[in-house]
PDB file of C-alpha atoms and ligand atoms in Angstrom:
ATOM      1  CA  MET A   1       0.975  18.679  11.808  1.00  0.00           C
ATOM      2  CA  THR A   2       0.796  14.981  12.308  1.00  0.00           C
ATOM      3  CA  ILE A   3      -0.913  12.956   9.632  1.00  0.00           C
ATOM      4  CA  LEU A   4      -2.642   9.998  11.151  1.00  0.00           C
ATOM      5  CA  LEU A   5      -3.018   6.602   9.412  1.00  0.00           C
ATOM      6  CA  SER A   6      -6.842   7.177   9.399  1.00  0.00           C
ATOM      7  CA  ASP A   7      -6.263  10.264   7.163  1.00  0.00           C
ATOM      8  CA  PRO A   8      -8.136   9.756   3.852  1.00  0.00           C
ATOM      9  CA  ARG A   9      -4.910  10.793   2.010  1.00  0.00           C
ATOM     10  CA  VAL A  10      -3.239   7.655   3.221  1.00  0.00           C
ATOM     11  CA  ARG A  11      -6.049   5.339   1.915  1.00  0.00           C
ATOM     12  CA  ALA A  12      -5.999   7.339  -1.424  1.00  0.00           C
ATOM     13  CA  MET A  13      -2.353   6.510  -2.108  1.00  0.00           C
ATOM     14  CA  PRO A  14      -2.106   4.059  -5.052  1.00  0.00           C
ATOM     15  CA  VAL A  15      -0.153   0.877  -4.562  1.00  0.00           C
ATOM     16  CA  ARG A  16       1.921  -0.940  -7.182  1.00  0.00           C
ATOM     17  CA  ASP A  17       3.251  -3.979  -5.238  1.00  0.00           C
ATOM     18  CA  SER A  18       6.860  -4.731  -5.891  1.00  0.00           C
ATOM     19  CA  GLY A  19       6.158  -8.409  -5.431  1.00  0.00           C
ATOM     20  CA  SER A  20       8.963  -8.716  -2.937  1.00  0.00           C
ATOM     21  CA  THR A  21       8.933 -11.569  -0.421  1.00  0.00           C
ATOM     22  CA  LEU A  22       9.006 -11.548   3.299  1.00  0.00           C
ATOM     23  CA  VAL A  23      12.329 -12.571   4.776  1.00  0.00           C
ATOM     24  CA  PRO A  24      13.411 -13.243   8.397  1.00  0.00           C
ATOM     25  CA  LEU A  25      15.618 -10.423   9.825  1.00  0.00           C
ATOM     26  CA  PRO A  26      19.110 -11.574  10.988  1.00  0.00           C
ATOM     27  CA  THR A  27      18.927 -12.543  14.668  1.00  0.00           C
ATOM     28  CA  GLN A  28      21.540  -9.897  15.512  1.00  0.00           C
ATOM     29  CA  LEU A  29      18.835  -7.296  14.534  1.00  0.00           C
ATOM     30  CA  SER A  30      15.848  -9.235  15.691  1.00  0.00           C
ATOM     31  CA  PRO A  31      16.147 -12.046  18.171  1.00  0.00           C
ATOM     32  CA  ALA A  32      12.738 -13.310  17.102  1.00  0.00           C
ATOM     33  CA  ALA A  33      13.765 -13.190  13.422  1.00  0.00           C
ATOM     34  CA  CYS A  34      10.775 -11.040  12.576  1.00  0.00           C
ATOM     35  CA  LEU A  35       9.648 -11.186   8.948  1.00  0.00           C
ATOM     36  CA  VAL A  36       9.741  -8.099   6.815  1.00  0.00           C
ATOM     37  CA  ARG A  37       9.886  -7.243   3.019  1.00  0.00           C
ATOM     38  CA  VAL A  38      13.286  -7.746   1.689  1.00  0.00           C
ATOM     39  CA  GLU A  39      13.754  -4.100   0.795  1.00  0.00           C
ATOM     40  CA  LEU A  40      13.098  -3.175   4.417  1.00  0.00           C
ATOM     41  CA  SER A  41      15.505  -5.843   5.668  1.00  0.00           C
ATOM     42  CA  ILE A  42      18.328  -4.475   3.551  1.00  0.00           C
ATOM     43  CA  ARG A  43      17.671  -0.931   4.847  1.00  0.00           C
ATOM     44  CA  LEU A  44      17.621  -1.996   8.500  1.00  0.00           C
ATOM     45  CA  GLN A  45      20.945  -3.768   8.069  1.00  0.00           C
ATOM     46  CA  ASP A  46      22.399  -0.641   6.624  1.00  0.00           C
ATOM     47  CA  ALA A  47      20.920   1.539   9.459  1.00  0.00           C
ATOM     48  CA  ALA A  48      22.560  -0.667  12.013  1.00  0.00           C
ATOM     49  CA  THR A  49      25.979   0.142  10.533  1.00  0.00           C
ATOM     50  CA  ARG A  50      25.319   3.837  11.047  1.00  0.00           C
ATOM     51  CA  LEU A  51      25.033   3.477  14.865  1.00  0.00           C
ATOM     52  CA  PRO A  52      27.968   4.142  17.179  1.00  0.00           C
ATOM     53  CA  ALA A  53      30.080   1.150  18.226  1.00  0.00           C
ATOM     54  CA  GLY A  54      28.369  -0.783  21.029  1.00  0.00           C
ATOM     55  CA  VAL A  55      24.797   0.352  20.058  1.00  0.00           C
ATOM     56  CA  GLY A  56      22.529  -1.903  17.985  1.00  0.00           C
ATOM     57  CA  LEU A  57      18.948  -2.204  16.803  1.00  0.00           C
ATOM     58  CA  LYS A  58      16.466  -4.584  18.231  1.00  0.00           C
ATOM     59  CA  VAL A  59      13.417  -5.255  16.114  1.00  0.00           C
ATOM     60  CA  VAL A  60      10.475  -6.781  18.158  1.00  0.00           C
ATOM     61  CA  GLU A  61       7.809  -6.890  15.476  1.00  0.00           C
ATOM     62  CA  GLY A  62       7.617  -6.853  11.695  1.00  0.00           C
ATOM     63  CA  HIS A  63       4.952  -8.467   9.430  1.00  0.00           C
ATOM     64  CA  ARG A  64       1.606  -8.949  11.270  1.00  0.00           C
ATOM     65  CA  SER A  65      -1.381 -10.896  10.068  1.00  0.00           C
ATOM     66  CA  PRO A  66      -4.700  -9.229   9.301  1.00  0.00           C
ATOM     67  CA  ALA A  67      -6.259 -11.266  12.108  1.00  0.00           C
ATOM     68  CA  LEU A  68      -3.768  -9.898  14.659  1.00  0.00           C
ATOM     69  CA  GLN A  69      -4.130  -6.263  13.348  1.00  0.00           C
ATOM     70  CA  GLU A  70      -8.020  -6.631  13.902  1.00  0.00           C
ATOM     71  CA  GLN A  71      -7.402  -7.940  17.386  1.00  0.00           C
ATOM     72  CA  ILE A  72      -5.255  -4.996  18.294  1.00  0.00           C
ATOM     73  CA  ILE A  73      -7.749  -2.631  16.895  1.00  0.00           C
ATOM     74  CA  ALA A  74     -10.534  -4.185  18.943  1.00  0.00           C
ATOM     75  CA  ARG A  75      -8.510  -4.184  22.070  1.00  0.00           C
ATOM     76  CA  TYR A  76      -7.344  -0.613  21.848  1.00  0.00           C
ATOM     77  CA  SER A  77     -10.766   0.675  20.755  1.00  0.00           C
ATOM     78  CA  ALA A  78     -12.099  -0.642  24.114  1.00  0.00           C
ATOM     79  CA  GLU A  79      -9.284   1.167  25.888  1.00  0.00           C
ATOM     80  CA  VAL A  80     -10.151   4.415  24.081  1.00  0.00           C
ATOM     81  CA  CYS A  81     -13.834   4.071  24.764  1.00  0.00           C
ATOM     82  CA  ALA A  82     -13.105   3.628  28.455  1.00  0.00           C
ATOM     83  CA  ALA A  83     -10.724   6.680  28.557  1.00  0.00           C
ATOM     84  CA  HIS A  84     -12.970   8.845  26.489  1.00  0.00           C
ATOM     85  CA  PRO A  85     -16.600   8.170  27.507  1.00  0.00           C
ATOM     86  CA  GLY A  86     -19.220   9.152  24.821  1.00  0.00           C
ATOM     87  CA  VAL A  87     -16.703   9.442  22.032  1.00  0.00           C
ATOM     88  CA  GLY A  88     -18.430   9.426  18.599  1.00  0.00           C
ATOM     89  CA  PRO A  89     -17.418   7.014  15.731  1.00  0.00           C
ATOM     90  CA  ALA A  90     -15.395   9.536  13.700  1.00  0.00           C
ATOM     91  CA  GLU A  91     -13.352  10.676  16.780  1.00  0.00           C
ATOM     92  CA  LEU A  92     -13.005   7.040  17.868  1.00  0.00           C
ATOM     93  CA  ASP A  93     -11.448   6.102  14.545  1.00  0.00           C
ATOM     94  CA  ARG A  94      -9.125   9.136  14.762  1.00  0.00           C
ATOM     95  CA  LEU A  95      -8.023   8.353  18.307  1.00  0.00           C
ATOM     96  CA  VAL A  96      -7.582   4.641  17.634  1.00  0.00           C
ATOM     97  CA  SER A  97      -5.349   5.407  14.687  1.00  0.00           C
ATOM     98  CA  ARG A  98      -2.816   7.145  16.815  1.00  0.00           C
ATOM     99  CA  PHE A  99      -1.851   3.675  18.112  1.00  0.00           C
ATOM    100  CA  VAL A 100      -2.991   1.082  15.596  1.00  0.00           C
ATOM    101  CA  ALA A 101      -3.578   1.410  11.778  1.00  0.00           C
ATOM    102  CA  PRO A 102      -6.904   0.736  10.055  1.00  0.00           C
ATOM    103  CA  LEU A 103      -6.606  -2.695   8.356  1.00  0.00           C
ATOM    104  CA  GLY A 104      -6.548  -1.435   4.754  1.00  0.00           C
ATOM    105  CA  VAL A 105      -3.486   0.823   5.233  1.00  0.00           C
ATOM    106  CA  ALA A 106      -1.741  -1.210   7.937  1.00  0.00           C
ATOM    107  CA  PRO A 107       2.055  -0.975   7.331  1.00  0.00           C
ATOM    108  CA  HIS A 108       2.872  -4.160   9.446  1.00  0.00           C
ATOM    109  CA  VAL A 109       0.249  -6.159   7.385  1.00  0.00           C
ATOM    110  CA  ALA A 110       2.142  -5.005   4.230  1.00  0.00           C
ATOM    111  CA  GLY A 111       5.445  -6.211   5.766  1.00  0.00           C
ATOM    112  CA  SER A 112       6.748  -2.650   5.506  1.00  0.00           C
ATOM    113  CA  ALA A 113       6.960  -1.716   9.150  1.00  0.00           C
ATOM    114  CA  VAL A 114       8.921  -2.591  12.214  1.00  0.00           C
ATOM    115  CA  ASP A 115       8.674  -1.826  15.901  1.00  0.00           C
ATOM    116  CA  LEU A 116      12.224  -1.448  17.195  1.00  0.00           C
ATOM    117  CA  THR A 117      14.480  -0.001  19.806  1.00  0.00           C
ATOM    118  CA  LEU A 118      18.209   0.642  20.561  1.00  0.00           C
ATOM    119  CA  VAL A 119      20.213  -1.848  22.590  1.00  0.00           C
ATOM    120  CA  ALA A 120      23.678  -1.870  24.295  1.00  0.00           C
ATOM    121  CA  ALA A 121      26.276  -4.434  23.352  1.00  0.00           C
ATOM    122  CA  ASP A 122      24.971  -6.712  26.116  1.00  0.00           C
ATOM    123  CA  GLY A 123      21.484  -6.591  24.697  1.00  0.00           C
ATOM    124  CA  THR A 124      20.030  -4.150  27.283  1.00  0.00           C
ATOM    125  CA  GLU A 125      17.508  -1.803  25.890  1.00  0.00           C
ATOM    126  CA  LEU A 126      18.461   1.825  26.046  1.00  0.00           C
ATOM    127  CA  PRO A 127      16.025   4.194  27.787  1.00  0.00           C
ATOM    128  CA  MET A 128      13.524   5.688  25.271  1.00  0.00           C
ATOM    129  CA  GLY A 129      11.039   7.321  27.588  1.00  0.00           C
ATOM    130  CA  THR A 130       8.383   4.533  27.300  1.00  0.00           C
ATOM    131  CA  PRO A 131       8.286   0.839  26.629  1.00  0.00           C
ATOM    132  CA  ILE A 132       7.439  -0.130  23.058  1.00  0.00           C
ATOM    133  CA  ASP A 133       3.685  -0.305  22.580  1.00  0.00           C
ATOM    134  CA  ALA A 134       2.858   2.079  25.550  1.00  0.00           C
ATOM    135  CA  THR A 135      -0.382   3.678  24.415  1.00  0.00           C
ATOM    136  CA  PRO A 136      -1.144   7.381  24.465  1.00  0.00           C
ATOM    137  CA  GLU A 137      -3.379   6.873  27.460  1.00  0.00           C
ATOM    138  CA  GLN A 138      -0.892   4.592  29.365  1.00  0.00           C
ATOM    139  CA  SER A 139       2.147   6.887  28.649  1.00  0.00           C
ATOM    140  CA  ARG A 140       0.292  10.199  28.931  1.00  0.00           C
ATOM    141  CA  GLY A 141       1.545  11.112  25.457  1.00  0.00           C
ATOM    142  CA  ARG A 142       5.194  10.225  26.117  1.00  0.00           C
ATOM    143  CA  CYS A 143       4.894   7.641  23.383  1.00  0.00           C
ATOM    144  CA  PHE A 144       4.679  10.493  20.799  1.00  0.00           C
ATOM    145  CA  THR A 145       8.118  10.817  19.205  1.00  0.00           C
ATOM    146  CA  ASP A 146       8.452  14.550  19.855  1.00  0.00           C
ATOM    147  CA  SER A 147       7.103  14.401  23.419  1.00  0.00           C
ATOM    148  CA  PRO A 148       8.786  17.101  25.467  1.00  0.00           C
ATOM    149  CA  ASP A 149       8.063  15.085  28.584  1.00  0.00           C
ATOM    150  CA  ILE A 150      11.132  12.773  28.453  1.00  0.00           C
ATOM    151  CA  THR A 151      14.646  13.135  29.864  1.00  0.00           C
ATOM    152  CA  PRO A 152      17.547  14.464  27.846  1.00  0.00           C
ATOM    153  CA  ASP A 153      19.092  10.899  27.685  1.00  0.00           C
ATOM    154  CA  GLU A 154      15.756   9.481  26.357  1.00  0.00           C
ATOM    155  CA  ARG A 155      15.581  12.391  23.797  1.00  0.00           C
ATOM    156  CA  ALA A 156      19.170  11.668  22.598  1.00  0.00           C
ATOM    157  CA  ASN A 157      18.402   7.959  22.198  1.00  0.00           C
ATOM    158  CA  ARG A 158      15.219   8.763  20.149  1.00  0.00           C
ATOM    159  CA  GLU A 159      17.245  11.160  18.018  1.00  0.00           C
ATOM    160  CA  LEU A 160      20.075   8.516  17.508  1.00  0.00           C
ATOM    161  CA  LEU A 161      17.438   5.887  16.399  1.00  0.00           C
ATOM    162  CA  GLY A 162      15.736   8.394  14.083  1.00  0.00           C
ATOM    163  CA  SER A 163      18.900   9.654  12.449  1.00  0.00           C
ATOM    164  CA  ALA A 164      20.026   6.049  11.524  1.00  0.00           C
ATOM    165  CA  LEU A 165      16.541   5.114  10.184  1.00  0.00           C
ATOM    166  CA  ARG A 166      15.924   8.362   8.330  1.00  0.00           C
ATOM    167  CA  ALA A 167      19.322   7.943   6.628  1.00  0.00           C
ATOM    168  CA  VAL A 168      18.150   4.857   4.911  1.00  0.00           C
ATOM    169  CA  GLY A 169      14.812   6.288   3.901  1.00  0.00           C
ATOM    170  CA  LEU A 170      12.446   5.039   6.621  1.00  0.00           C
ATOM    171  CA  VAL A 171       9.661   7.189   7.975  1.00  0.00           C
ATOM    172  CA  ASN A 172       8.381   7.318  11.526  1.00  0.00           C
ATOM    173  CA  TYR A 173       4.809   7.336  12.742  1.00  0.00           C
ATOM    174  CA  PRO A 174       4.983  10.402  14.974  1.00  0.00           C
ATOM    175  CA  THR A 175       2.680   9.024  17.655  1.00  0.00           C
ATOM    176  CA  GLU A 176       4.900   6.065  18.263  1.00  0.00           C
ATOM    177  CA  TRP A 177       8.676   6.613  18.645  1.00  0.00           C
ATOM    178  CA  TRP A 178       9.267   2.810  17.835  1.00  0.00           C
ATOM    179  CA  HIS A 179       7.338   2.546  14.582  1.00  0.00           C
ATOM    180  CA  TRP A 180       9.214   2.986  11.294  1.00  0.00           C
ATOM    181  CA  SER A 181       8.287   1.940   7.726  1.00  0.00           C
ATOM    182  CA  TRP A 182       9.414   1.773   4.139  1.00  0.00           C
ATOM    183  CA  GLY A 183       7.296   1.023   1.055  1.00  0.00           C
ATOM    184  CA  ASP A 184       3.836   1.241   2.531  1.00  0.00           C
ATOM    185  CA  ARG A 185       1.114   3.856   1.757  1.00  0.00           C
ATOM    186  CA  TYR A 186       2.026   6.067   4.664  1.00  0.00           C
ATOM    187  CA  TRP A 187       5.648   6.070   3.587  1.00  0.00           C
ATOM    188  CA  ALA A 188       4.608   7.104  -0.016  1.00  0.00           C
ATOM    189  CA  LEU A 189       2.483   9.927   1.281  1.00  0.00           C
ATOM    190  CA  LEU A 190       5.128  11.375   3.560  1.00  0.00           C
ATOM    191  CA  THR A 191       8.005  10.999   1.051  1.00  0.00           C
ATOM    192  CA  GLY A 192       6.130  12.181  -2.058  1.00  0.00           C
ATOM    193  CA  ALA A 193       6.627   8.805  -3.777  1.00  0.00           C
ATOM    194  CA  PRO A 194       3.915   8.433  -6.663  1.00  0.00           C
ATOM    195  CA  PHE A 195       2.727   5.134  -5.289  1.00  0.00           C
ATOM    196  CA  ALA A 196       3.317   2.729  -2.480  1.00  0.00           C
ATOM    197  CA  LEU A 197       5.354  -0.424  -3.223  1.00  0.00           C
ATOM    198  CA  HIS A 198       3.779  -2.789  -0.673  1.00  0.00           C
ATOM    199  CA  ALA A 199       0.104  -3.895  -0.511  1.00  0.00           C
ATOM    200  CA  PRO A 200      -1.260  -5.720   2.552  1.00  0.00           C
ATOM    201  CA  ILE A 201      -0.166  -9.393   2.507  1.00  0.00           C
ATOM    202  CA  LEU A 202      -3.273 -11.438   3.144  1.00  0.00           C
ATOM    203  CA  ALA A 203      -1.526 -14.852   2.729  1.00  0.00           C
ATOM    204  CA  ARG A 204       2.040 -15.190   3.772  1.00  0.00           C
ATOM    205  CA  PRO A 205       4.504 -15.890   0.882  1.00  0.00           C
ATOM    206  CA  LEU A 206       7.826 -16.872   2.429  1.00  0.00           C
ATOM    207  CA  ALA A 207      11.347 -16.686   0.918  1.00  0.00           C
ATOM    208  CA  PRO A 208      12.680 -20.217   0.512  1.00  0.00           C
ATOM    209  CA  SER A 209      15.234 -19.601   3.256  1.00  0.00           C
ATOM    210  CA  ALA A 210      12.358 -18.739   5.730  1.00  0.00           C
ATOM    211  CA  ALA A 211      10.082 -21.722   4.862  1.00  0.00           C
TER     212      ALA A 211
HETATM  213  C1  LIG B   1       0.076  -1.481  17.775  1.00  0.00           C
HETATM  214  C2  LIG B   1       1.315  -0.724  17.428  1.00  0.00           C
HETATM  215  N1  LIG B   1       2.433  -1.512  17.843  1.00  0.00           N
HETATM  216  C3  LIG B   1       1.396  -0.509  15.952  1.00  0.00           C
HETATM  217  O1  LIG B   1       1.925  -1.391  15.261  1.00  0.00           O
HETATM  218  N2  LIG B   1       0.898   0.578  15.488  1.00  0.00           N
HETATM  219  C4  LIG B   1       0.993   0.940  14.103  1.00  0.00           C
HETATM  220  C5  LIG B   1       0.619   2.303  13.849  1.00  0.00           C
HETATM  221  C6  LIG B   1       0.232  -0.036  13.220  1.00  0.00           C
HETATM  222  O2  LIG B   1      -0.854  -0.656  13.557  1.00  0.00           O
HETATM  223  O3  LIG B   1       0.701  -0.156  12.075  1.00  0.00           O
END
């Protein structure tokens, strides 16, 4: 059964921050040079080598500020309220956490998560069944990683992405095929690690090369 980021077991995971810095991803992996924790950057570069020739990774988002996380929560909460009239506060929190993490456990704010897809050699994104960041309502559930409602090619591409990322220790958020993380509380809970390695980054300490 899917464990959501609003699950109290996620918040209960202890954190012992590794103190690692945020670094920009190489532009071959992330045209926008998104920032992530250095341990995650190393793993993503390893994952890229595990893909077949002519297929690459494209990271579109990494570290996110707390302010942006709060904006996304507010925007999506409004979408959920419109789609589920009369929803109560507990159910609203649960539904919202299918698409965006509560601030205190947010993997992107910790620099531990990326949103990414596969690309062909010419940079064209491979078909994955939905665009990145399609909400459950917009995609009618096809954003869920295991959705049965996608084509065999889209399924094969999701499996290819997943096998490269799992091989380097990343975990997926099962309600978003594009969201993978390493070192955050959700990762610790799913892998059985005794503690998370990345706390939320409230200021933004940059590696010297990124400054
Ligand atoms: C908003 C979406 N792209 C996202 O990042 N969701 C995850 C679960 C998050 O907020 O960490």
